[in-house]
CSV table of C-alpha atoms in Angstrom, one decimal:
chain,number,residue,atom,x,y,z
A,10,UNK,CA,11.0,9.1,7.8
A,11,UNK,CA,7.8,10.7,9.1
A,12,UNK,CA,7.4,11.5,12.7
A,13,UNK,CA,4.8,9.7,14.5
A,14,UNK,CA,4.5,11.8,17.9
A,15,UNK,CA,4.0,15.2,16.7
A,16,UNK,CA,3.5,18.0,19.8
A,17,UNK,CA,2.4,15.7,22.3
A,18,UNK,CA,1.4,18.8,24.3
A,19,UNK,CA,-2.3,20.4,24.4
A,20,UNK,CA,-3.8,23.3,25.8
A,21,UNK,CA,-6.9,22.5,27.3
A,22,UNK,CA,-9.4,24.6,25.7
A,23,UNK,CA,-12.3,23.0,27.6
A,24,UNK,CA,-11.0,24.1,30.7
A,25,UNK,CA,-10.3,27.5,29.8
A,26,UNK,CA,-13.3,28.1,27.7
A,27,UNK,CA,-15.5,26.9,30.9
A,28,UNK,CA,-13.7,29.1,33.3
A,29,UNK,CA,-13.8,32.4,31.2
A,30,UNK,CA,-17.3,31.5,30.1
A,31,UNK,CA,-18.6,30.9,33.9
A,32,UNK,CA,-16.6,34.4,35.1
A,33,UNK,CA,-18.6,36.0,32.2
A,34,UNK,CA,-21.8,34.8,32.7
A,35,UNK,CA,-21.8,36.2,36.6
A,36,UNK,CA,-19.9,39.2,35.6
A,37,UNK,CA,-23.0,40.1,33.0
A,38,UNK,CA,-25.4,38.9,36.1
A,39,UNK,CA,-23.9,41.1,38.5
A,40,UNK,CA,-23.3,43.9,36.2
A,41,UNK,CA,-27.3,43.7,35.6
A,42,UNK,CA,-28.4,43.4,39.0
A,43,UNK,CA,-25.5,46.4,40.2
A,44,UNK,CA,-27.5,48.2,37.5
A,45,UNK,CA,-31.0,47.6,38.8
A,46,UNK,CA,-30.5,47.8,42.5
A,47,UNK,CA,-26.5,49.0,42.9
A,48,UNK,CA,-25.4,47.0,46.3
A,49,UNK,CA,-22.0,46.3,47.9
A,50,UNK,CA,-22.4,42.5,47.0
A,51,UNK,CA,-22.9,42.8,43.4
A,52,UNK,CA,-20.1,45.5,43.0
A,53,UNK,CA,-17.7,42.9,44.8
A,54,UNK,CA,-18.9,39.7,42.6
A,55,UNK,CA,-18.7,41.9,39.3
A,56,UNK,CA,-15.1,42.8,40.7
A,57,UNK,CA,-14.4,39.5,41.4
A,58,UNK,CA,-15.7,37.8,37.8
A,59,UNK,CA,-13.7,41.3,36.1
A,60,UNK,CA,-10.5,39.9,38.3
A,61,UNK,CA,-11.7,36.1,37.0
A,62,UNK,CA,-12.2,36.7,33.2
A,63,UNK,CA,-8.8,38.8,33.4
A,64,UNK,CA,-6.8,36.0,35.2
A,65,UNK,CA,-8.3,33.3,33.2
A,66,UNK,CA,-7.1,35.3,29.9
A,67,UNK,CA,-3.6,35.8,31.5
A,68,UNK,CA,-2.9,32.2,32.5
A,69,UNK,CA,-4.0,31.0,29.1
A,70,UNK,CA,-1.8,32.9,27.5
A,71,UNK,CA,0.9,31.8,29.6
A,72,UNK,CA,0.1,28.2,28.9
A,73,UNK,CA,0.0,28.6,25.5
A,74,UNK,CA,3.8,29.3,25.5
A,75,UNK,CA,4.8,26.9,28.1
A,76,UNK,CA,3.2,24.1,25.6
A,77,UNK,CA,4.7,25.4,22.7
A,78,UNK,CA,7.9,25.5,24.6
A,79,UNK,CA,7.2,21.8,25.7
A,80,UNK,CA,6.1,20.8,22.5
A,81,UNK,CA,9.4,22.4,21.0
A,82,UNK,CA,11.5,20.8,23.7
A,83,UNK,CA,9.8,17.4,23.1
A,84,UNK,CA,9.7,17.2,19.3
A,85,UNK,CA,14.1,18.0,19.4
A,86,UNK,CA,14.4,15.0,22.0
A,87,UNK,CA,12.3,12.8,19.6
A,88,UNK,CA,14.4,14.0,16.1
A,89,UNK,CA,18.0,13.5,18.7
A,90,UNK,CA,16.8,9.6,19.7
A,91,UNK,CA,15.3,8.4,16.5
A,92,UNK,CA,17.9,9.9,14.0
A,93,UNK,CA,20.7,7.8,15.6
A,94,UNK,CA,18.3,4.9,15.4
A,95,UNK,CA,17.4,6.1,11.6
A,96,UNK,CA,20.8,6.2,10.6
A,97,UNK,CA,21.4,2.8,12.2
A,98,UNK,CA,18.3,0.9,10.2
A,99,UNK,CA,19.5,2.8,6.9
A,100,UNK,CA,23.3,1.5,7.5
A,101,UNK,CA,21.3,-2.2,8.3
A,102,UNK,CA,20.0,-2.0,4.6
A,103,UNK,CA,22.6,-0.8,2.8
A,104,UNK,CA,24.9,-3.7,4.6
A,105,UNK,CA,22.3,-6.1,2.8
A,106,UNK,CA,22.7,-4.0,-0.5
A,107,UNK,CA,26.7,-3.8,-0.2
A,108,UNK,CA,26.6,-7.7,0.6
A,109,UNK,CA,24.7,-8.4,-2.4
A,110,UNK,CA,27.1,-6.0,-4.8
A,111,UNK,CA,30.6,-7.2,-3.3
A,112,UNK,CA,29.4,-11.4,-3.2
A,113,UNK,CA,27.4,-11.2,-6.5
A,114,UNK,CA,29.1,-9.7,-9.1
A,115,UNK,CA,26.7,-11.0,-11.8
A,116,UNK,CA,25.0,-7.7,-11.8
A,117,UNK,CA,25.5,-3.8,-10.1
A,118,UNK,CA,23.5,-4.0,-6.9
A,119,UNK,CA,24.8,-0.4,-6.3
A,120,UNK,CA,22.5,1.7,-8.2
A,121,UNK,CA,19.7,-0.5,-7.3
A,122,UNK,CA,16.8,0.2,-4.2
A,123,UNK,CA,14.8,-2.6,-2.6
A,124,UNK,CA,13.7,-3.3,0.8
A,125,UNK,CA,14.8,-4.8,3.3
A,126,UNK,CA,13.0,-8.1,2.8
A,127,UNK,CA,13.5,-7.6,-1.8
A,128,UNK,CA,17.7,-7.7,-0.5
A,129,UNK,CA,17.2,-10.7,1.7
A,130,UNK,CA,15.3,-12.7,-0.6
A,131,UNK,CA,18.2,-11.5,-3.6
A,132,UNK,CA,21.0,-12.4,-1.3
A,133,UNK,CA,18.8,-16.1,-0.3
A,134,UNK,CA,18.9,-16.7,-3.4
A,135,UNK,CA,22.3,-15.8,-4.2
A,136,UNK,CA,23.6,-17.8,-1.3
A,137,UNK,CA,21.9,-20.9,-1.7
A,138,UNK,CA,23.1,-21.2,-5.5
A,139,UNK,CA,26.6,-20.8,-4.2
A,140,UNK,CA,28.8,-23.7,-3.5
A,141,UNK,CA,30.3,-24.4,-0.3
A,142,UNK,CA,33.6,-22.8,-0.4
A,143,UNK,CA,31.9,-19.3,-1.6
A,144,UNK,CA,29.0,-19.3,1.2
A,145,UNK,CA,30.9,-19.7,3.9
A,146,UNK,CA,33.8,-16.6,3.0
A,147,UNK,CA,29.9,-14.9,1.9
A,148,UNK,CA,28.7,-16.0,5.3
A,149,UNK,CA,31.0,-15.1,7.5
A,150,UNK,CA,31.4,-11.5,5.5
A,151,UNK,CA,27.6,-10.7,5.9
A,152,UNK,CA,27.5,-12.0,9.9
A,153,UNK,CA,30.8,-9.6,10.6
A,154,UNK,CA,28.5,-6.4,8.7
A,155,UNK,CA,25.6,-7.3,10.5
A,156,UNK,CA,26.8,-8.1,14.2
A,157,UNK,CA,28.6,-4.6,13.4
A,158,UNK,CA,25.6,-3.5,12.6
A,159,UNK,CA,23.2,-4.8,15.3
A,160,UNK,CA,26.3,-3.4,18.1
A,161,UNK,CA,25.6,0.0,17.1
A,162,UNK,CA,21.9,-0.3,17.4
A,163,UNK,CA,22.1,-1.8,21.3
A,164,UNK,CA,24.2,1.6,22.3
């Protein structure tokens, strides 16, 4: 079964890419204007956007792992909850297939696949060519596999 909600965690690029860029951009300015007419002011902002464009880098780097770590955390939760579920829809079918190979012994259901709706149609069928002594033991086997079936779902 594929997995629908793959890494539901993002680094935000946009963000990043905006801050670094901006930090740059007044780094090169102040680098420029230090250059042409060195001052105290443009030493500190060129210090400043350095200290930015370094910090920027850092924390992105960090993030990157703490979303990989999420995204790793998140994507083991999902496989836990929806293999129990999985399992649960699989046993579902096969109690249609095993219904249809133990009340029908006209043919071997057991090497057969279908879905869910191919075995309920079969077993319909099946059922309502029956007489009344054979659908009832048949009904009452296929309710007992089911409600089983369905109580293992709600937990």
């Amino acid at each position: 079964m594929k997995r629908h909600i793959e890494n539901p965690y993002t680094v935000n690029w946009k963000m990043y890419g905006f801050i670094g860029g901006v930090s740059l951009i007044i780094m090169i300015i102040a680098a420029i204007q230090n250059y042409s007419y060195p001052d105290l002011i443009s030493d500190i902002i060129k210090n400043l956007s350095i200290g930015c464009v370094a910090s920027t880098i850092v924390a992105l780097l960090i993030e990157i792992g703490n979303i990989r770590e999420k995204n790793e955390k998140a994507n083991n939760i999902y496989d836990a909850v929806y293999s129990d579920l999985r399992l649960q829809i699989l046993w579902y079918l096969e109690t249609w297939a095993r219904f249809c190979d133990v009340a029908y012994k006209d043919q071997d259901y057991s090497t057969e696949k279908h879905t869910w709706i191919e075995w309920y149609e079969i077993a319909k069928t099946y059922f309502l060519s029956c007489d009344d002594s054979v659908k009832y033991g048949v009904s009452s086997f296929l309710k007992e596999a089911l409600l089983y079936n369905i109580e293992n779902i709600e937990r």
